[in-house]
Amino acid sequence: MGIVGVLVVGCGSTVASPDGGIEAGTPDHREPMAAAAPLPETPAATDRWYLAVQEANQAAQLAQTAATAEEWQQVATTWGQSVLWLKGMPVEDPRYAFGQRRAADYLNNLAVAQAQAQAQTQQAGVPRVFPSLGSTVLDEQISLYHSYVATLGVPDVLIMGSSRALQGIDPQVLQQSLAAQGRPNLRVYNFSVNGATAQVLSFVTRQLLAEDMHPQLVIWAEGARGFNSGRFDRTFAAILESPGYAAVRHGAQLSLANPSPDLVIPSDPIPISPINSQGFLAVNDQFNPSVYYRSFPRVRGQYDDTYRAFRLDGVQTLSLDAVIQSFRSRGIPIAFVNLPLSDDYLDPVRMVYERQFQRFLQTYADRGTMTVVDLLELWRWQSHFFADPSHINRYGAREIARLLAEDNRIQWPTAPKPEAVNEVDPS
């Protein structure tokens, strides 16, 4: 995929050359980008077209010399700023229609730059932006989410949960499906972490993420296992022992603002995983019981540690209530998705606990404290949507995203109107 040449606006004509460069003036007169027709020296502060062109020219110039992951990330960020200006053009502007087409081109350029940044990053690892919190996946998600927000802004919709959510809802498909439902331009990120319980998500949302990292809507995707207060919470225990938790206790938060000068961030990079730029882990495996159990033991419900001493009253429920109260005070609704499980997993013992959890969720739905989308038995006998007995694969993740986009019970945010973007400072 090549980078589309930018359109330089001035007194001369400018077109994109076949190789992605800039061809200015007459066909036989080629000049470097810096010598292209200049922008007006003092364009009106509200003229988003000229501001978008300035950012696009800068992005194209940066791309000519970018070599490191950081430099390609800056290219992506600058393309993103150009897109924001174009998306904010008033619809009555005669350049609006063309500007929106250009915005689509520049989003493609942004994707190219991000791919280049990722390729460079894979050689060196993901740089840390916060002290370790005792989980490699959480550390990676923190760095990826920080970079995403720095590039495109805070997502409108944030998916959260454990590994079941990490590979269970495709954020890109959700974006596309929401657009098809008449909700365009919404950004979605999947900030899910292996082993994340209600207690872990309470820490992440209420203590770790600063205000400038909060979305307009949270989709909490999980199941009964993440709310069992009777079992030992290994992921949260590791967080409590981590240097990142010590930093949070002293007031540190994940933010785009400059970190505290006392915050010590290790220089060692985080190993690369297959998690993509929107926090999603795509798994191709398709669960076939006759094949799966040749390599993995079949664990019956009575021997499943995740349901051991199962109870829904305790620290996990207190954490859920704290998250609900915190988001309610910020005007952020929660849609809870009870993710599907396979019939092979839902044996009679587990089903007893899952039924308890369904009734537990219904009490919250009845009180109106959160929207509940119960998909527990959606694909009970459709193993091809699962990667293993309890985790969805990429094909199921697409379908879950489409189903959610069509659910009008969820309080989907509205993308900013063009007038509202006047308040955005892309500098």
CSV table of C-alpha atoms in Angstrom, one decimal:
chain,number,residue,atom,x,y,z
A,1,MET,CA,0.0,0.0,0.0
A,2,GLY,CA,1.5,3.3,-1.0
A,3,ILE,CA,1.0,6.7,0.5
A,4,VAL,CA,-1.4,9.0,-1.4
A,5,GLY,CA,0.2,12.3,-2.4
A,6,VAL,CA,-1.1,15.3,-0.6
A,7,LEU,CA,-3.0,18.1,-2.2
A,8,VAL,CA,-1.2,21.5,-1.8
A,9,VAL,CA,-3.5,24.4,-2.1
A,10,GLY,CA,-2.3,27.7,-3.5
A,11,CYS,CA,-2.3,29.6,-6.8
A,12,GLY,CA,-1.0,26.7,-8.8
A,13,SER,CA,-2.5,23.4,-9.7
A,14,THR,CA,-1.2,20.3,-7.8
A,15,VAL,CA,-2.0,16.6,-8.3
A,16,ALA,CA,-0.7,13.4,-6.8
A,17,SER,CA,2.0,11.8,-8.9
A,18,PRO,CA,1.8,8.0,-9.8
A,19,ASP,CA,4.6,7.2,-7.3
A,20,GLY,CA,2.8,9.0,-4.4
A,21,GLY,CA,4.8,12.2,-4.7
A,22,ILE,CA,3.7,15.7,-5.6
A,23,GLU,CA,3.6,17.0,-9.1
A,24,ALA,CA,3.2,20.8,-9.1
A,25,GLY,CA,2.5,23.3,-11.9
A,26,THR,CA,2.6,22.0,-15.5
A,27,PRO,CA,3.2,18.3,-16.3
A,28,ASP,CA,6.8,18.8,-17.2
A,29,HIS,CA,7.7,20.9,-14.2
A,30,ARG,CA,8.4,18.8,-11.1
A,31,GLU,CA,9.5,20.4,-7.9
A,32,PRO,CA,10.3,19.2,-4.3
A,33,MET,CA,7.4,19.3,-1.9
A,34,ALA,CA,8.8,22.3,-0.1
A,35,ALA,CA,8.8,24.3,-3.3
A,36,ALA,CA,5.1,23.5,-4.1
A,37,ALA,CA,2.6,26.3,-4.2
A,38,PRO,CA,2.7,27.9,-0.7
A,39,LEU,CA,-0.2,28.2,1.6
A,40,PRO,CA,-1.5,31.7,2.5
A,41,GLU,CA,0.8,33.0,5.2
A,42,THR,CA,-2.2,33.8,7.6
A,43,PRO,CA,-5.2,31.6,6.8
A,44,ALA,CA,-8.2,32.2,8.9
A,45,ALA,CA,-8.0,30.3,12.2
A,46,THR,CA,-11.3,28.6,11.4
A,47,ASP,CA,-10.4,27.6,7.9
A,48,ARG,CA,-10.1,23.9,8.4
A,49,TRP,CA,-9.2,23.1,4.8
A,50,TYR,CA,-5.9,25.1,5.0
A,51,LEU,CA,-5.1,23.7,8.4
A,52,ALA,CA,-5.7,20.2,7.2
A,53,VAL,CA,-3.4,20.8,4.2
A,54,GLN,CA,-0.7,22.1,6.4
A,55,GLU,CA,-0.8,19.0,8.5
A,56,ALA,CA,-0.9,16.7,5.4
A,57,ASN,CA,2.2,18.4,3.8
A,58,GLN,CA,4.0,18.1,7.1
A,59,ALA,CA,3.1,14.4,7.3
A,60,ALA,CA,4.3,13.7,3.7
A,61,GLN,CA,7.6,15.5,4.4
A,62,LEU,CA,8.2,13.6,7.6
A,63,ALA,CA,7.5,10.3,5.8
A,64,GLN,CA,10.3,11.0,3.4
A,65,THR,CA,12.9,10.7,6.1
A,66,ALA,CA,11.2,8.5,8.8
A,67,ALA,CA,13.2,5.5,9.8
A,68,THR,CA,12.4,4.7,13.4
A,69,ALA,CA,9.2,3.5,15.0
A,70,GLU,CA,9.0,6.9,16.8
A,71,GLU,CA,9.4,8.8,13.6
A,72,TRP,CA,6.8,6.8,11.8
A,73,GLN,CA,4.5,7.2,14.7
A,74,GLN,CA,4.9,11.0,14.4
A,75,VAL,CA,4.0,10.6,10.7
A,76,ALA,CA,0.8,8.7,11.7
A,77,THR,CA,-0.1,11.3,14.3
A,78,THR,CA,0.3,14.1,11.8
A,79,TRP,CA,-1.9,12.4,9.2
A,80,GLY,CA,-4.4,11.9,12.0
A,81,GLN,CA,-4.5,15.6,12.8
A,82,SER,CA,-5.1,16.4,9.1
A,83,VAL,CA,-8.0,14.0,9.2
A,84,LEU,CA,-9.5,15.7,12.3
A,85,TRP,CA,-9.4,19.1,10.5
A,86,LEU,CA,-11.1,17.7,7.4
A,87,LYS,CA,-13.8,15.8,9.4
A,88,GLY,CA,-14.5,19.1,11.2
A,89,MET,CA,-15.2,21.1,8.0
A,90,PRO,CA,-18.8,22.6,7.9
A,91,VAL,CA,-21.1,20.7,5.6
A,92,GLU,CA,-22.0,24.0,3.9
A,93,ASP,CA,-18.4,24.6,2.8
A,94,PRO,CA,-18.2,23.9,-1.0
A,95,ARG,CA,-15.0,21.9,-0.3
A,96,TYR,CA,-16.7,19.6,2.2
A,97,ALA,CA,-17.4,16.6,-0.2
A,98,PHE,CA,-13.8,16.7,-1.6
A,99,GLY,CA,-12.4,17.1,1.9
A,100,GLN,CA,-14.1,14.0,3.1
A,101,ARG,CA,-12.7,12.0,0.2
A,102,ARG,CA,-9.3,13.3,1.1
A,103,ALA,CA,-9.8,12.4,4.7
A,104,ALA,CA,-10.3,8.8,3.6
A,105,ASP,CA,-7.1,8.9,1.6
A,106,TYR,CA,-5.2,10.3,4.6
A,107,LEU,CA,-6.6,7.6,6.8
A,108,ASN,CA,-5.1,5.1,4.4
A,109,ASN,CA,-1.8,7.0,4.7
A,110,LEU,CA,-2.1,6.9,8.5
A,111,ALA,CA,-2.5,3.1,8.3
A,112,VAL,CA,0.6,2.8,6.2
A,113,ALA,CA,2.6,4.9,8.7
A,114,GLN,CA,1.3,2.8,11.6
A,115,ALA,CA,2.3,-0.4,9.8
A,116,GLN,CA,5.8,1.0,9.3
A,117,ALA,CA,5.9,2.0,12.9
A,118,GLN,CA,4.8,-1.5,13.9
A,119,ALA,CA,7.4,-3.1,11.7
A,120,GLN,CA,10.1,-1.1,13.3
A,121,THR,CA,8.7,-1.7,16.7
A,122,GLN,CA,8.7,-5.5,16.2
A,123,GLN,CA,12.5,-5.3,15.8
A,124,ALA,CA,13.0,-3.3,19.0
A,125,GLY,CA,9.9,-4.2,21.1
A,126,VAL,CA,7.2,-1.8,22.4
A,127,PRO,CA,8.6,1.1,24.4
A,128,ARG,CA,7.2,1.4,27.9
A,129,VAL,CA,5.3,4.5,28.9
A,130,PHE,CA,4.6,3.4,32.5
A,131,PRO,CA,6.3,1.2,35.1
A,132,SER,CA,5.4,-2.4,34.8
A,133,LEU,CA,2.1,-3.6,36.4
A,134,GLY,CA,3.0,-7.2,36.7
A,135,SER,CA,1.4,-8.4,33.5
A,136,THR,CA,3.1,-8.4,30.1
A,137,VAL,CA,-0.3,-8.0,28.3
A,138,LEU,CA,-1.4,-5.2,30.6
A,139,ASP,CA,1.9,-3.4,30.1
A,140,GLU,CA,1.6,-3.8,26.3
A,141,GLN,CA,-2.0,-2.6,26.3
A,142,ILE,CA,-1.0,0.5,28.3
A,143,SER,CA,1.7,1.4,25.8
A,144,LEU,CA,-0.5,0.6,22.8
A,145,TYR,CA,-3.5,2.6,24.2
A,146,HIS,CA,-1.3,5.6,25.0
A,147,SER,CA,0.0,5.6,21.4
A,148,TYR,CA,-3.5,5.2,20.0
A,149,VAL,CA,-4.9,8.1,22.0
A,150,ALA,CA,-1.9,10.2,21.0
A,151,THR,CA,-2.5,9.5,17.3
A,152,LEU,CA,-6.3,9.4,16.9
A,153,GLY,CA,-7.6,10.8,20.2
A,154,VAL,CA,-9.6,9.0,22.9
A,155,PRO,CA,-11.8,6.3,21.5
A,156,ASP,CA,-15.5,6.8,21.7
A,157,VAL,CA,-16.1,3.2,22.7
A,158,LEU,CA,-13.7,1.2,25.0
A,159,ILE,CA,-14.0,-2.6,25.2
A,160,MET,CA,-12.8,-4.0,28.4
A,161,GLY,CA,-12.5,-7.5,29.9
A,162,SER,CA,-10.3,-10.6,30.2
A,163,SER,CA,-8.8,-12.7,27.4
A,164,ARG,CA,-12.3,-13.7,26.4
A,165,ALA,CA,-13.0,-10.1,25.5
A,166,LEU,CA,-9.5,-9.5,24.1
A,167,GLN,CA,-10.2,-12.0,21.3
A,168,GLY,CA,-14.0,-11.9,21.5
A,169,ILE,CA,-15.0,-8.5,20.0
A,170,ASP,CA,-13.3,-7.1,16.9
A,171,PRO,CA,-13.2,-3.3,17.3
A,172,GLN,CA,-12.6,-2.6,13.6
A,173,VAL,CA,-15.6,-4.6,12.6
A,174,LEU,CA,-17.6,-2.9,15.3
A,175,GLN,CA,-16.6,0.5,13.9
A,176,GLN,CA,-17.6,-0.5,10.4
A,177,SER,CA,-20.9,-2.1,11.6
A,178,LEU,CA,-21.8,1.0,13.5
A,179,ALA,CA,-21.2,3.1,10.4
A,180,ALA,CA,-23.5,0.9,8.5
A,181,GLN,CA,-26.1,1.4,11.2
A,182,GLY,CA,-25.9,5.2,10.7
A,183,ARG,CA,-23.3,5.9,13.4
A,184,PRO,CA,-20.2,6.9,11.4
A,185,ASN,CA,-16.8,8.1,12.6
A,186,LEU,CA,-16.9,6.4,16.0
A,187,ARG,CA,-13.6,5.0,17.2
A,188,VAL,CA,-13.4,1.8,19.1
A,189,TYR,CA,-10.4,0.3,21.1
A,190,ASN,CA,-10.2,-3.1,22.8
A,191,PHE,CA,-8.4,-2.6,26.1
A,192,SER,CA,-8.7,-6.1,27.5
A,193,VAL,CA,-6.2,-8.1,29.5
A,194,ASN,CA,-5.6,-11.8,30.2
A,195,GLY,CA,-7.0,-12.6,33.7
A,196,ALA,CA,-8.7,-9.3,34.2
A,197,THR,CA,-11.4,-9.5,36.9
A,198,ALA,CA,-13.8,-6.8,38.1
A,199,GLN,CA,-11.1,-5.9,40.6
A,200,VAL,CA,-8.5,-5.4,37.9
A,201,LEU,CA,-10.8,-3.3,35.8
A,202,SER,CA,-11.7,-1.2,38.8
A,203,PHE,CA,-8.0,-0.4,39.3
A,204,VAL,CA,-7.5,0.4,35.6
A,205,THR,CA,-10.5,2.6,35.1
A,206,ARG,CA,-10.6,4.4,38.5
A,207,GLN,CA,-6.9,4.7,39.4
A,208,LEU,CA,-4.7,4.1,36.3
A,209,LEU,CA,-6.4,6.0,33.5
A,210,ALA,CA,-6.4,9.8,33.8
A,211,GLU,CA,-9.5,11.8,32.7
A,212,ASP,CA,-8.0,12.4,29.3
A,213,MET,CA,-8.0,8.7,28.6
A,214,HIS,CA,-11.7,8.0,29.3
A,215,PRO,CA,-14.2,7.1,26.5
A,216,GLN,CA,-17.8,8.0,26.0
A,217,LEU,CA,-19.0,4.4,26.4
A,218,VAL,CA,-17.6,1.2,28.0
A,219,ILE,CA,-18.4,-2.2,26.7
A,220,TRP,CA,-17.5,-4.6,29.5
A,221,ALA,CA,-17.4,-8.1,28.0
A,222,GLU,CA,-16.9,-11.0,30.4
A,223,GLY,CA,-18.6,-13.9,32.2
A,224,ALA,CA,-19.1,-15.4,35.6
A,225,ARG,CA,-15.5,-16.3,36.2
A,226,GLY,CA,-14.4,-12.7,36.4
A,227,PHE,CA,-16.8,-12.0,39.3
A,228,ASN,CA,-16.1,-15.0,41.5
A,229,SER,CA,-15.0,-13.4,44.8
A,230,GLY,CA,-14.3,-16.9,46.2
A,231,ARG,CA,-11.2,-17.5,44.2
A,232,PHE,CA,-7.7,-16.1,44.4
A,233,ASP,CA,-7.3,-13.1,42.0
A,234,ARG,CA,-3.8,-13.8,40.6
A,235,THR,CA,-3.8,-10.9,38.1
A,236,PHE,CA,-4.6,-8.3,40.7
A,237,ALA,CA,-2.2,-9.8,43.2
A,238,ALA,CA,0.6,-9.3,40.7
A,239,ILE,CA,-0.5,-5.7,40.2
A,240,LEU,CA,-0.3,-5.1,43.9
A,241,GLU,CA,3.3,-6.2,44.0
A,242,SER,CA,4.4,-4.2,40.9
A,243,PRO,CA,6.4,-1.0,40.6
A,244,GLY,CA,3.5,0.5,38.5
A,245,TYR,CA,1.1,0.0,41.4
A,246,ALA,CA,3.5,1.8,43.7
A,247,ALA,CA,3.7,4.7,41.3
A,248,VAL,CA,-0.1,4.9,41.1
A,249,ARG,CA,-0.3,5.0,44.9
A,250,HIS,CA,2.0,8.1,44.7
A,251,GLY,CA,-0.3,9.8,42.2
A,252,ALA,CA,1.0,8.6,38.8
A,253,GLN,CA,-1.6,8.0,36.1
A,254,LEU,CA,-1.6,7.1,32.4
A,255,SER,CA,-2.1,10.4,30.6
A,256,LEU,CA,-1.0,12.3,27.5
A,257,ALA,CA,0.2,15.0,29.9
A,258,ASN,CA,3.8,15.1,30.8
A,259,PRO,CA,4.6,12.4,33.4
A,260,SER,CA,5.8,13.3,36.9
A,261,PRO,CA,9.5,13.9,36.9
A,262,ASP,CA,9.7,11.4,39.7
A,263,LEU,CA,8.2,8.6,37.6
A,264,VAL,CA,10.9,6.1,36.7
A,265,ILE,CA,10.0,4.2,33.5
A,266,PRO,CA,12.3,1.3,32.7
A,267,SER,CA,14.1,1.4,29.4
A,268,ASP,CA,13.6,-2.3,28.6
A,269,PRO,CA,11.0,-2.8,25.8
A,270,ILE,CA,7.9,-4.9,26.1
A,271,PRO,CA,8.0,-8.1,23.9
A,272,ILE,CA,5.8,-7.9,20.8
A,273,SER,CA,2.6,-9.9,20.7
A,274,PRO,CA,0.0,-10.4,17.9
A,275,ILE,CA,-2.3,-7.7,19.5
A,276,ASN,CA,-3.2,-5.2,16.7
A,277,SER,CA,-3.2,-1.4,16.7
A,278,GLN,CA,-6.8,-1.4,18.2
A,279,GLY,CA,-6.0,-3.7,21.0
A,280,PHE,CA,-7.6,-6.8,19.5
A,281,LEU,CA,-6.1,-10.3,19.4
A,282,ALA,CA,-7.3,-12.2,16.4
A,283,VAL,CA,-7.2,-16.0,16.8
A,284,ASN,CA,-7.8,-18.2,13.7
A,285,ASP,CA,-8.3,-21.6,15.5
A,286,GLN,CA,-11.7,-23.2,15.2
A,287,PHE,CA,-12.7,-25.4,18.2
A,288,ASN,CA,-13.2,-29.1,17.2
A,289,PRO,CA,-13.7,-31.2,20.4
A,290,SER,CA,-12.6,-34.4,18.7
A,291,VAL,CA,-9.3,-32.8,17.8
A,292,TYR,CA,-8.8,-30.3,20.7
A,293,TYR,CA,-8.8,-32.9,23.4
A,294,ARG,CA,-6.0,-34.8,21.8
A,295,SER,CA,-3.7,-32.0,22.9
A,296,PHE,CA,-5.5,-30.6,26.0
A,297,PRO,CA,-7.2,-32.3,29.0
A,298,ARG,CA,-11.0,-32.1,29.3
A,299,VAL,CA,-11.7,-30.3,32.6
A,300,ARG,CA,-15.1,-30.9,34.1
A,301,GLY,CA,-16.9,-28.1,36.0
A,302,GLN,CA,-16.4,-29.7,39.4
A,303,TYR,CA,-12.6,-29.5,38.9
A,304,ASP,CA,-12.5,-26.0,37.3
A,305,ASP,CA,-10.6,-23.7,39.7
A,306,THR,CA,-12.1,-20.6,38.2
A,307,TYR,CA,-15.5,-21.6,39.7
A,308,ARG,CA,-14.0,-22.8,43.0
A,309,ALA,CA,-15.8,-21.5,46.1
A,310,PHE,CA,-18.1,-19.6,43.7
A,311,ARG,CA,-19.8,-16.6,45.2
A,312,LEU,CA,-21.0,-13.3,43.8
A,313,ASP,CA,-20.9,-11.3,47.0
A,314,GLY,CA,-17.5,-10.0,47.9
A,315,VAL,CA,-14.6,-7.9,46.5
A,316,GLN,CA,-15.5,-8.5,42.8
A,317,THR,CA,-19.0,-7.2,43.2
A,318,LEU,CA,-17.8,-4.3,45.3
A,319,SER,CA,-15.4,-3.5,42.4
A,320,LEU,CA,-18.2,-3.6,39.9
A,321,ASP,CA,-20.3,-1.2,41.9
A,322,ALA,CA,-17.3,1.1,42.3
A,323,VAL,CA,-16.8,1.1,38.5
A,324,ILE,CA,-20.4,1.8,37.8
A,325,GLN,CA,-20.5,4.7,40.3
A,326,SER,CA,-17.3,6.1,38.9
A,327,PHE,CA,-18.5,6.1,35.3
A,328,ARG,CA,-21.9,7.3,36.2
A,329,SER,CA,-20.4,10.4,37.8
A,330,ARG,CA,-18.6,11.1,34.5
A,331,GLY,CA,-21.7,10.4,32.4
A,332,ILE,CA,-20.2,7.3,30.9
A,333,PRO,CA,-22.7,4.4,30.3
A,334,ILE,CA,-21.7,0.7,30.6
A,335,ALA,CA,-23.0,-2.1,28.4
A,336,PHE,CA,-22.2,-5.4,29.9
A,337,VAL,CA,-21.9,-8.3,27.4
A,338,ASN,CA,-22.1,-11.8,28.8
A,339,LEU,CA,-20.0,-13.6,26.3
A,340,PRO,CA,-20.9,-16.9,24.7
A,341,LEU,CA,-19.7,-20.3,25.9
A,342,SER,CA,-19.7,-23.6,24.0
A,343,ASP,CA,-21.9,-26.5,24.9
A,344,ASP,CA,-18.8,-28.5,25.6
A,345,TYR,CA,-17.9,-26.0,28.3
A,346,LEU,CA,-21.4,-25.5,29.7
A,347,ASP,CA,-21.7,-28.8,31.6
A,348,PRO,CA,-24.3,-29.1,34.3
A,349,VAL,CA,-21.9,-27.9,37.1
A,350,ARG,CA,-20.8,-24.8,35.3
A,351,MET,CA,-24.4,-24.1,34.1
A,352,VAL,CA,-25.5,-23.8,37.7
A,353,TYR,CA,-23.0,-21.0,38.3
A,354,GLU,CA,-23.7,-19.4,35.0
A,355,ARG,CA,-27.4,-19.2,35.8
A,356,GLN,CA,-26.6,-17.5,39.1
A,357,PHE,CA,-24.6,-15.0,37.2
A,358,GLN,CA,-27.4,-14.3,34.7
A,359,ARG,CA,-29.7,-13.6,37.6
A,360,PHE,CA,-27.0,-11.4,39.2
A,361,LEU,CA,-26.7,-9.4,35.9
A,362,GLN,CA,-30.5,-9.0,35.6
A,363,THR,CA,-30.6,-7.2,38.9
A,364,TYR,CA,-28.3,-4.5,37.5
A,365,ALA,CA,-30.4,-4.3,34.3
A,366,ASP,CA,-33.6,-4.0,36.3
A,367,ARG,CA,-32.1,-1.1,38.3
A,368,GLY,CA,-31.0,0.6,35.1
A,369,THR,CA,-27.4,0.8,36.2
A,370,MET,CA,-26.1,-0.8,33.1
A,371,THR,CA,-27.3,-2.3,29.8
A,372,VAL,CA,-27.0,-6.1,29.8
A,373,VAL,CA,-26.5,-8.0,26.6
A,374,ASP,CA,-26.7,-11.7,27.5
A,375,LEU,CA,-25.2,-13.9,24.8
A,376,LEU,CA,-24.2,-16.9,27.0
A,377,GLU,CA,-26.0,-19.5,24.9
A,378,LEU,CA,-25.9,-17.7,21.5
A,379,TRP,CA,-23.6,-20.3,19.9
A,380,ARG,CA,-23.9,-23.1,22.3
A,381,TRP,CA,-23.8,-25.7,19.5
A,382,GLN,CA,-21.8,-23.7,17.0
A,383,SER,CA,-18.2,-24.6,17.9
A,384,HIS,CA,-16.8,-23.1,14.7
A,385,PHE,CA,-17.1,-19.6,16.4
A,386,PHE,CA,-14.8,-20.7,19.2
A,387,ALA,CA,-11.1,-21.1,19.4
A,388,ASP,CA,-11.4,-23.4,22.5
A,389,PRO,CA,-14.3,-24.3,24.8
A,390,SER,CA,-14.5,-20.8,26.4
A,391,HIS,CA,-12.8,-18.3,24.0
A,392,ILE,CA,-14.2,-16.9,20.8
A,393,ASN,CA,-12.1,-16.9,17.6
A,394,ARG,CA,-11.8,-14.1,15.0
A,395,TYR,CA,-14.9,-15.3,13.1
A,396,GLY,CA,-17.0,-15.2,16.2
A,397,ALA,CA,-15.5,-11.8,17.2
A,398,ARG,CA,-16.7,-10.4,13.9
A,399,GLU,CA,-20.2,-11.6,14.5
A,400,ILE,CA,-20.3,-10.4,18.1
A,401,ALA,CA,-19.3,-6.9,16.8
A,402,ARG,CA,-22.1,-6.9,14.2
A,403,LEU,CA,-24.7,-8.0,16.8
A,404,LEU,CA,-23.7,-5.3,19.2
A,405,ALA,CA,-23.8,-2.6,16.5
A,406,GLU,CA,-27.4,-3.6,15.8
A,407,ASP,CA,-28.4,-3.5,19.5
A,408,ASN,CA,-30.3,-0.2,20.0
A,409,ARG,CA,-30.4,-0.8,23.8
A,410,ILE,CA,-26.8,0.2,24.0
A,411,GLN,CA,-26.3,4.0,24.5
A,412,TRP,CA,-24.0,4.5,21.5
A,413,PRO,CA,-22.3,7.8,21.5
A,414,THR,CA,-22.8,10.3,18.7
A,415,ALA,CA,-19.7,11.3,16.7
A,416,PRO,CA,-18.9,15.0,17.1
A,417,LYS,CA,-20.7,17.4,14.8
A,418,PRO,CA,-18.5,19.5,12.5
A,419,GLU,CA,-19.3,22.6,14.7
A,420,ALA,CA,-18.1,20.8,17.9
A,421,VAL,CA,-14.7,20.1,16.4
A,422,ASN,CA,-14.0,23.8,16.6
A,423,GLU,CA,-12.9,23.2,20.1
A,424,VAL,CA,-10.2,20.7,19.2
A,425,ASP,CA,-6.7,22.0,19.1
A,426,PRO,CA,-4.6,19.6,17.0
A,427,SER,CA,-1.3,21.2,17.9
